[in-house]
Coordinates of C-alpha atoms and ligand atoms in Angstrom, one line a residue:
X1 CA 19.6 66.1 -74.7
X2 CA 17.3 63.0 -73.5
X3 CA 14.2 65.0 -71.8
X4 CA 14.8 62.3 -68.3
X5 CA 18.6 64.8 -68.4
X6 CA 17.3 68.2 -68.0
X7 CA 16.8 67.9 -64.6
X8 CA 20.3 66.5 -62.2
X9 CA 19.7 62.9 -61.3
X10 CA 19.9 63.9 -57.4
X11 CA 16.7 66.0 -57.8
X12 CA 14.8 63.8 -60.2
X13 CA 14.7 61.3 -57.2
X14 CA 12.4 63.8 -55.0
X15 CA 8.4 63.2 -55.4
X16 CA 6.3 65.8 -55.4
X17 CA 5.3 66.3 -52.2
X18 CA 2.4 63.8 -50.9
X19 CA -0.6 66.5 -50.2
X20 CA -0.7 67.8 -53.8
X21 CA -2.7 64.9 -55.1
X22 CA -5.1 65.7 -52.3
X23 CA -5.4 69.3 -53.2
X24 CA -6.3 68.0 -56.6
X25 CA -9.8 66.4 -54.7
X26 CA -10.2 69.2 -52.5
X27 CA -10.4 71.7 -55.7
X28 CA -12.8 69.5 -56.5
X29 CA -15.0 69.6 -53.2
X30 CA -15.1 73.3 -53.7
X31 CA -16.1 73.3 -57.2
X32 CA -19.4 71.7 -56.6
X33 CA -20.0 73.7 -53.4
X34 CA -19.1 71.3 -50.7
X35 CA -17.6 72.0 -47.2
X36 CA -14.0 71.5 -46.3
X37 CA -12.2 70.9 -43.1
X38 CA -8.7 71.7 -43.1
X39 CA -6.5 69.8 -40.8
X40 CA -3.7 69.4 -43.3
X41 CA -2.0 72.7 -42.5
X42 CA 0.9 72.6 -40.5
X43 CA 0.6 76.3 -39.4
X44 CA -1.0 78.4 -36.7
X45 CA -3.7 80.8 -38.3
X46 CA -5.4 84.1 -36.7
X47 CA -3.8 87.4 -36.0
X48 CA 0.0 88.1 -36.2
X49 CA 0.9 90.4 -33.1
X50 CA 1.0 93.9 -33.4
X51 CA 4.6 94.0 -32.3
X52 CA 5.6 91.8 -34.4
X53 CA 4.1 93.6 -37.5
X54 CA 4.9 96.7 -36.3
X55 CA 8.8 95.8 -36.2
X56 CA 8.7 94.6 -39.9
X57 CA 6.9 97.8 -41.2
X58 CA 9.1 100.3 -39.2
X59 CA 11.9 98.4 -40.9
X60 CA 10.8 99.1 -44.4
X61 CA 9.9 102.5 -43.3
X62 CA 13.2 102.9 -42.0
X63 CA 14.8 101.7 -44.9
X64 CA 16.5 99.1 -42.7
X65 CA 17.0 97.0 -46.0
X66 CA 20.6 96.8 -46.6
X67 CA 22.6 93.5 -45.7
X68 CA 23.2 92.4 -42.3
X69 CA 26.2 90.1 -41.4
X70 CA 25.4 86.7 -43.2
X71 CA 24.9 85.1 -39.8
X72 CA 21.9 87.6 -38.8
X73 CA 22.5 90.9 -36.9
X74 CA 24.1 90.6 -33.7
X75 CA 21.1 91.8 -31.5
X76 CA 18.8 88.8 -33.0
X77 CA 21.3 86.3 -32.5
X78 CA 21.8 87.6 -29.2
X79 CA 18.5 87.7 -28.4
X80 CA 18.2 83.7 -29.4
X81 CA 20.9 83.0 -26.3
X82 CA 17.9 84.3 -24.2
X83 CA 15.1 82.8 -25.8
X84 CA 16.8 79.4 -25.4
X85 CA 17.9 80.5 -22.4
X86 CA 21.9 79.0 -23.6
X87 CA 23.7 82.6 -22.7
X88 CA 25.9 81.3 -20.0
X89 CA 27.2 78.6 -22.4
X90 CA 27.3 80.1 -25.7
X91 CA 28.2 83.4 -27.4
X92 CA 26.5 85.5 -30.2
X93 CA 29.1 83.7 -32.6
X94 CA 27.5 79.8 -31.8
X95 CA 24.2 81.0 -33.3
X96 CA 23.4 81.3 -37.5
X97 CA 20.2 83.3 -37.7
X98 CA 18.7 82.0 -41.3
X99 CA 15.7 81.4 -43.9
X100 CA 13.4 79.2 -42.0
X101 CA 15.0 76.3 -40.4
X102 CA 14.6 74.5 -43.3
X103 CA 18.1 76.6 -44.2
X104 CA 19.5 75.6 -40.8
X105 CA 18.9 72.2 -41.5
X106 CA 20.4 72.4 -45.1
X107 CA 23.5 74.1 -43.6
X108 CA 23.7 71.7 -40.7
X109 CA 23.9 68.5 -43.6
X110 CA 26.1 70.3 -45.7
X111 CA 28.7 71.6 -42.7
X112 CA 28.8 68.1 -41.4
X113 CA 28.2 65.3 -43.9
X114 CA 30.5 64.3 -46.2
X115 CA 29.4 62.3 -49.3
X116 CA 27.9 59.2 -48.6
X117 CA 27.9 59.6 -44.7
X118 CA 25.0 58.3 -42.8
X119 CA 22.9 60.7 -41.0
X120 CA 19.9 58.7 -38.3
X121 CA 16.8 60.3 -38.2
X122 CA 14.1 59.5 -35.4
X123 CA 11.1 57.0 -36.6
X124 CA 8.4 59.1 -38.1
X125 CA 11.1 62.3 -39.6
X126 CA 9.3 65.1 -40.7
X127 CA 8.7 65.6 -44.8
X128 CA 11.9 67.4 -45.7
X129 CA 14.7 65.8 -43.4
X130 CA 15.1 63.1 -46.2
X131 CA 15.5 64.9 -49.1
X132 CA 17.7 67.7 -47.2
X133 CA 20.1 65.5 -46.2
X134 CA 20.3 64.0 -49.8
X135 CA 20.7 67.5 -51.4
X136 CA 23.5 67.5 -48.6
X137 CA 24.7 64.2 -50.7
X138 CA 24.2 62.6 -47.1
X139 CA 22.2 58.7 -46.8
X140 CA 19.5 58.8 -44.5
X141 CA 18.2 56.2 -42.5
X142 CA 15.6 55.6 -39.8
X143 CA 16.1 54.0 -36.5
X144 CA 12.9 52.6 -36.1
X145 CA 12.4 51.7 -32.5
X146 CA 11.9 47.9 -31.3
X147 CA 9.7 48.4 -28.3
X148 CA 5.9 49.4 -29.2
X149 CA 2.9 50.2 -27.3
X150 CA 3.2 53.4 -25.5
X151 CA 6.9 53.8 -26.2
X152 CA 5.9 53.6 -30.2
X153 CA 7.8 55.4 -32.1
X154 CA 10.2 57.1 -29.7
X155 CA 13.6 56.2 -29.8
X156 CA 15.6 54.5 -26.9
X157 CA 19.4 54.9 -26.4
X158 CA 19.3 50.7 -27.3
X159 CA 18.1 51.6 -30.8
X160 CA 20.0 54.6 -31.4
X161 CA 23.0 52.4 -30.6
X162 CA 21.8 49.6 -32.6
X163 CA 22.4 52.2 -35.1
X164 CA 25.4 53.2 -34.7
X165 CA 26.9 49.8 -34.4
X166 CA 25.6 48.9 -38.0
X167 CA 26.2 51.9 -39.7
X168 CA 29.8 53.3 -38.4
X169 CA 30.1 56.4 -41.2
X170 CA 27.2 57.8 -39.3
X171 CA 27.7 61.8 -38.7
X172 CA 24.8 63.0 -36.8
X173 CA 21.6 62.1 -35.4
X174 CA 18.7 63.8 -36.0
X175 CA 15.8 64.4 -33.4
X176 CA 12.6 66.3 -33.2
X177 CA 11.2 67.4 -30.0
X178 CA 8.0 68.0 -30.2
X179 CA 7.6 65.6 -32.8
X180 CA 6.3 66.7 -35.7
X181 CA 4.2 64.6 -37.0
X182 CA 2.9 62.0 -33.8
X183 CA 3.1 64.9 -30.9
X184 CA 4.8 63.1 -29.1
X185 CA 7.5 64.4 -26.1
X186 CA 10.5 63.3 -25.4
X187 CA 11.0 63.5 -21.6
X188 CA 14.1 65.2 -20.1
X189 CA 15.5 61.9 -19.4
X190 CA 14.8 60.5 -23.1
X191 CA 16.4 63.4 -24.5
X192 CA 19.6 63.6 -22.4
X193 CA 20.0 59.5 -22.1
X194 CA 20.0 60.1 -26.1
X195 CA 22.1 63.0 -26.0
X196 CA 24.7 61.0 -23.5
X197 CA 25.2 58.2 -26.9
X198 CA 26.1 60.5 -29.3
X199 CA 28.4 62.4 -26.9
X200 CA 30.3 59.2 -25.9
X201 CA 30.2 58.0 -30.0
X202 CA 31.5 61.2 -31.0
X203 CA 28.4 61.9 -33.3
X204 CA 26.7 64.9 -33.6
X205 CA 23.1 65.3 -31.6
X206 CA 21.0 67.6 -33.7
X207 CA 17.9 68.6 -31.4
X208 CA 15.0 70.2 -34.1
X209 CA 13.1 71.8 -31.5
X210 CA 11.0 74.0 -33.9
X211 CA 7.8 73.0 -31.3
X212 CA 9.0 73.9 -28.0
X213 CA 6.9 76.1 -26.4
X214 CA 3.7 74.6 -27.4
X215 CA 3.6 71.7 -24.5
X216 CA 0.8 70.9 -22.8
X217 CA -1.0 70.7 -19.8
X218 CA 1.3 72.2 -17.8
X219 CA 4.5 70.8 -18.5
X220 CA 8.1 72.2 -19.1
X221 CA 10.3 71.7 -22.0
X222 CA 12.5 69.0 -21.5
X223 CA 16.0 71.6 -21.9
X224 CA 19.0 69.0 -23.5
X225 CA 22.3 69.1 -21.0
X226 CA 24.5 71.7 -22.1
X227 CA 28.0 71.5 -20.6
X228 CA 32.0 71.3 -21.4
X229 CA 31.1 67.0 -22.8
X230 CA 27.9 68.0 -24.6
X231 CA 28.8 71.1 -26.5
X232 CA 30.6 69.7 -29.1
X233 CA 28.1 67.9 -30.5
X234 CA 25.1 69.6 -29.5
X235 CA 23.5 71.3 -32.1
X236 CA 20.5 73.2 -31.7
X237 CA 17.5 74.1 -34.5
X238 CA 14.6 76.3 -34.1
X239 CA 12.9 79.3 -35.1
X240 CA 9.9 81.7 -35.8
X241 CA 7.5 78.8 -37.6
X242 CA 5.2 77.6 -34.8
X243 CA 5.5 79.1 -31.6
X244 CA 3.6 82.5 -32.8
X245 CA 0.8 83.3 -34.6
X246 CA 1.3 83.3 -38.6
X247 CA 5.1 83.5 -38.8
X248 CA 5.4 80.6 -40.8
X249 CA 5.8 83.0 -44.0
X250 CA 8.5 85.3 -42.5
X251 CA 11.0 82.7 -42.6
X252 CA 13.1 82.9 -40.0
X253 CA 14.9 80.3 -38.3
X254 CA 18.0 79.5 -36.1
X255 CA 20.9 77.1 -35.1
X256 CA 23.2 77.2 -31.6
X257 CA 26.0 75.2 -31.6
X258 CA 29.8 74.3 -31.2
X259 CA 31.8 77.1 -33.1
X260 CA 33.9 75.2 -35.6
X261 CA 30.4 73.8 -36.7
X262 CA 29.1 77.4 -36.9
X263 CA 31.7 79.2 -38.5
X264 CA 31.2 76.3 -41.0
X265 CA 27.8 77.3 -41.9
X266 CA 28.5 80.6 -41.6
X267 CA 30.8 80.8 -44.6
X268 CA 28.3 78.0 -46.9
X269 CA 25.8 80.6 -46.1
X270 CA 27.6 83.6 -46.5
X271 CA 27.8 82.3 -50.4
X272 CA 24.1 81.3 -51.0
X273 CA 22.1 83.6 -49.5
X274 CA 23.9 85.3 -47.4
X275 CA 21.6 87.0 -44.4
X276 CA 17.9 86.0 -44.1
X277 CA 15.9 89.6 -45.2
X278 CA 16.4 92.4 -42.4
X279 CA 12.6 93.1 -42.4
X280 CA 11.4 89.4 -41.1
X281 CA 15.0 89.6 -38.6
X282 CA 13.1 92.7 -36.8
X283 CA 10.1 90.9 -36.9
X284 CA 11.9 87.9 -35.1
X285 CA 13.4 90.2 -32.4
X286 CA 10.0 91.4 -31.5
X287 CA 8.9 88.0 -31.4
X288 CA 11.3 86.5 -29.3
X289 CA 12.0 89.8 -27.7
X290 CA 10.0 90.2 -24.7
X291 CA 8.0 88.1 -22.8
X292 CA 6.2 84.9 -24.5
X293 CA 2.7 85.2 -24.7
X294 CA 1.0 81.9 -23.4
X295 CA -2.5 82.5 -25.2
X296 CA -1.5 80.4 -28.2
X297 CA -0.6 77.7 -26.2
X298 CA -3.7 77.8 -24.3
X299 CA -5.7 78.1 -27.1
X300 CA -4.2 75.2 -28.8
X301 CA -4.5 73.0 -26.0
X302 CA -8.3 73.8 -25.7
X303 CA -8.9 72.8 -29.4
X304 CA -6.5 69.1 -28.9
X305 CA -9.3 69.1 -26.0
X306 CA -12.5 70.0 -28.0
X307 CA -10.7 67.6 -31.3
X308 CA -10.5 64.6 -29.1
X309 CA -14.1 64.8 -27.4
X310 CA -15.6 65.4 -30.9
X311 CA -13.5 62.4 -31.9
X312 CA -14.4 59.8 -29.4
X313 CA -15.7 56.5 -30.5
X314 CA -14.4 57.4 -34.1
X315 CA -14.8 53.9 -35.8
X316 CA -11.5 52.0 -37.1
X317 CA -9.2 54.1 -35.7
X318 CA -6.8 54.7 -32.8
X319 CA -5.8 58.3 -31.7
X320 CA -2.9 58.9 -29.7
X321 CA -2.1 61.5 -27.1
X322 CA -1.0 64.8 -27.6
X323 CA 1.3 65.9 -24.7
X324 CA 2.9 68.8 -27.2
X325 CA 3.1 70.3 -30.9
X326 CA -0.7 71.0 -32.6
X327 CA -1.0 67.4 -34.6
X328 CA -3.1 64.6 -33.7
X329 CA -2.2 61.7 -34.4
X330 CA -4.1 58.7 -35.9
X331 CA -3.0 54.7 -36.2
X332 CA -5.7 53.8 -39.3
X333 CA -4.7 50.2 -39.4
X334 CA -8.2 49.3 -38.6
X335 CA -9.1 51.2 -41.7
X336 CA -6.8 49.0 -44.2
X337 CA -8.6 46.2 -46.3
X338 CA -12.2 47.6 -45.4
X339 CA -14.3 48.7 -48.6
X340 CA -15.7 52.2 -49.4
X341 CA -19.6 52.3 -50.2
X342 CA -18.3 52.4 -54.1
X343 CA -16.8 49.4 -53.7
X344 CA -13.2 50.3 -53.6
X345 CA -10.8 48.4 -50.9
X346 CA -9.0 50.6 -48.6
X347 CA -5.3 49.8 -48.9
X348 CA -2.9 52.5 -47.4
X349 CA -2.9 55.5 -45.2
X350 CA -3.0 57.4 -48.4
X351 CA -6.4 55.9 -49.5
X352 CA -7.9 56.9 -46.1
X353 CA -7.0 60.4 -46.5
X354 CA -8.1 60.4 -50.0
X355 CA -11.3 58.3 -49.2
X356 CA -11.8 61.3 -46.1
X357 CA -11.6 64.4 -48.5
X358 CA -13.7 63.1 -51.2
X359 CA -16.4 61.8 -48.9
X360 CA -16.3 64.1 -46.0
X361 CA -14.3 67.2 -47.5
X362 CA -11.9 66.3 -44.4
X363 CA -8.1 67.2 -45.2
X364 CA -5.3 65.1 -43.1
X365 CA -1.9 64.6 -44.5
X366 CA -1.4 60.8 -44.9
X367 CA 2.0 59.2 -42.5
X368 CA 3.7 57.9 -45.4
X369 CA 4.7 61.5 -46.1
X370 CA 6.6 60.3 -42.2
X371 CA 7.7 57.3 -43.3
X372 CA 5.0 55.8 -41.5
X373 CA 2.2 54.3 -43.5
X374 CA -1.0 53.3 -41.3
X375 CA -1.3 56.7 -39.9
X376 CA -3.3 60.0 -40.1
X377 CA -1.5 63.3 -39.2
X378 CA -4.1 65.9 -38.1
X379 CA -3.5 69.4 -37.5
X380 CA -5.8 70.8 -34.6
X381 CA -4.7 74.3 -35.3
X382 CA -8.1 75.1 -37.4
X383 CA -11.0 76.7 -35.8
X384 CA -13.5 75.6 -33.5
X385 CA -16.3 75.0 -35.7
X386 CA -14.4 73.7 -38.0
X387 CA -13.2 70.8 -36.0
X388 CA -16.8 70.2 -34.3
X389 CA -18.3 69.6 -38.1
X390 CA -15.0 67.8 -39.3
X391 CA -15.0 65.6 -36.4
X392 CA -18.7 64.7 -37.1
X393 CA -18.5 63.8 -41.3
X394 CA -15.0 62.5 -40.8
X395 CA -17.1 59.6 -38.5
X396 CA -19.8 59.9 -40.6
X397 CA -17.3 59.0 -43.7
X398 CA -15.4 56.3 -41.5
X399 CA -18.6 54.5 -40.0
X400 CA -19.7 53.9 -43.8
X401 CA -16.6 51.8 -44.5
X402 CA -17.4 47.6 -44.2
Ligands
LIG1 N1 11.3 71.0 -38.6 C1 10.0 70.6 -38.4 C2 9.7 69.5 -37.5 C3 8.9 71.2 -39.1 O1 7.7 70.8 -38.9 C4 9.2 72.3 -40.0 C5 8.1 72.9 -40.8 O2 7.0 72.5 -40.8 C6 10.5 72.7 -40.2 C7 11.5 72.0 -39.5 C8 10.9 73.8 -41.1 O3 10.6 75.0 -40.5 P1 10.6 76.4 -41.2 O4 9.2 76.7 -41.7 O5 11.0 77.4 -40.2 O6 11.6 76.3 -42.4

């Protein structure tokens, strides 16, 4: 056997993912004793809640570690209704409690897509819908939107259509709100004018709303339009990830939608891996049990706050808002073709993160891991200090390139 066939042609095609090279010059960094400021992460740190923890341990004290049904035990997936606030429209059989929504994602492409059928993502779509839907033997494709400026990179019922018209195998549309990785917000009219295409072309609206309670400054989540026209094709993903403290690692995560759809994923799931582990399903009805803590959000909104005062008047770059979701976002055009003090020319997003961790020990994940070269992703969930002293190398570093 030729070495290039031990590994299936479908997975060969997947790089590595974009931040390792990075982690190769932050090793670095720390080997000769020099600071790092982490805004790579795409997780909330500090304390898990007690209740949460609690509900895990009691579970393995309990010996609550036999399998559940394959779609999640009842009470969580009841429970989800509620959290999404979806019980007058849907029943405990609609939702799929699974591992992460990475596995609800996986299940949704694998229910839905047969091979070679198109599946739209929104502009900038986070790291793993593209190989996902590939695994899922789906072909992805962006709708990149037409209008710029403030509008950038949000999709308009006129592109999605666009779409639709030149690619007429297309299954679903995909659509993160919050957007991971700009933080931007679809409004409630965005979403549902959005919505209101797919309904009337018959393709599925899948709404990754893995984000949704961390909106800022007062605002609401913009709910999707669930009715009798809308349920068919309405499919929606979250889970435990973001919303809480440290829950990234339990892996939970969660689909509502039209039963055909669920009973498909249901069965794929029931056959490769069956029920997410019981433990981390307690821990999720304590989460999402009882009444949501607002702290993180404030606390998060504070730090976009503190991140954009420290990074005001940061040379060669544009930041955008951030109405929702814990990522700043960066247009580092004005960075490309400028030279480093060694000499070396700027070129790509991916040089300006590079360029940021060896010079400033400042960690960003590059937008070509979005599709999207020419921008910075920042995460803001890091801690004070370290966003008041990675704010002020990061301009050091940038105000050194000519
Ligand atoms: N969707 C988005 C937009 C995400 O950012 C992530 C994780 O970063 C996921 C889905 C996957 O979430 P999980 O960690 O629950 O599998």
């Amino acid at each position: 056997m030729e070495p290039h066939e031990r590994i299936s042609a479908k997975l060969s095609k997947f790089r590595p993912s974009l931040t390792l090279a990075l982690k190769t010059l932050v090793g670095e960094r720390v080997s000769r004793g020099l600071p790092v400021y982490d805004f790579g992460l795409g997780e909330t740190k500090g304390e898990l809640d007690p209740p949460i923890r609690e509900a895990g341990e009691r579970a393995f004290r309990e010996m609550d570690t036999m399998y559940s049904d394959p779609a999640g035990l009842p009470e969580l997936r009841r429970r989800v209704l509620d959290w999404l606030d979806v019980a007058s429209h849907y029943d405990v059989g609609n939702v799929v409690i699974s591992t992460g929504a990475k596995q609800s994602l996986f299940n949704i492409f694998m229910a839905v897509c047969n091979p070679a059928d198109c599946v739209l993502f929104d502009a900038a779509p986070w790291v793993s819908y593209q190989p996902l839907a590939v695994m899922a033997y789906a072909f992805p494709t962006m709708v990149l939107p037409l209008a710029g400026g403030e509008r950038a990179l949000k999709v308009t019922p006129a592109d999605l259509e666009r779409n639709l018209d030149s690619r007429p195998h297309t299954k679903l549309f995909l659509v993160n709100n919050p957007v991971n990785p700009t933080g931007q917000l679809y409004s409630h009219s965005e979403i549902n004018a959005l919505l209101d295409v797919c309904v009337e072309r018959q393709v599925y609206f899948v709404l990754d709303r893995l984000y949704w309670r961390i909106v800022f400054d007062g605002a609401s989540y913009p709910e999707p339009r669930v009715d009798e026209a809308t349920r068919p094709w309405l499919i929606q993903v979250d889970g435990l990830s973001k919303n809480f403290r440290r829950t990234g690692g339990l892996r939970i995560g969660w689909t509502v939608g039209p039963d055909d759809l669920t009973g498909a994923m249901i069965n794929l799931q029931s056959h490769y891996t069956a029920n997410p582990s019981v433990p981390t399903q307690r821990a999720a009805l304590a989460a999402i049990g009882r009444e949501y803590d607002l702290s993180l959000v404030r606390e998060l909104q504070d730090r976009r706050d503190l991140l954009l005062w420290c990074a005001r008047g940061m040379p060669h770059v544009r930041i955008w808002p951030t109405p929702a979701a814990f990522y700043s976002f960066w247009d580092v055009a004005g960075c490309l073709g400028k030279r480093t003090p060694s000499g070396e020319t700027i070129q790509t997003a991916d040089d300006v993160a590079a360029y940021l961790v060896r010079e400033a020990g400042v960690v960003t994940a590059s937008g070509r891991a979005f599709m999207q070269d020419g921008f910075l992703r920042l995460s803001f969930a890091t801690p004070e200090e370290e966003i008041r002293s990675g704010m002020a190398a990061a301009a050091e570093a940038l105000g050194r390139l000519s």
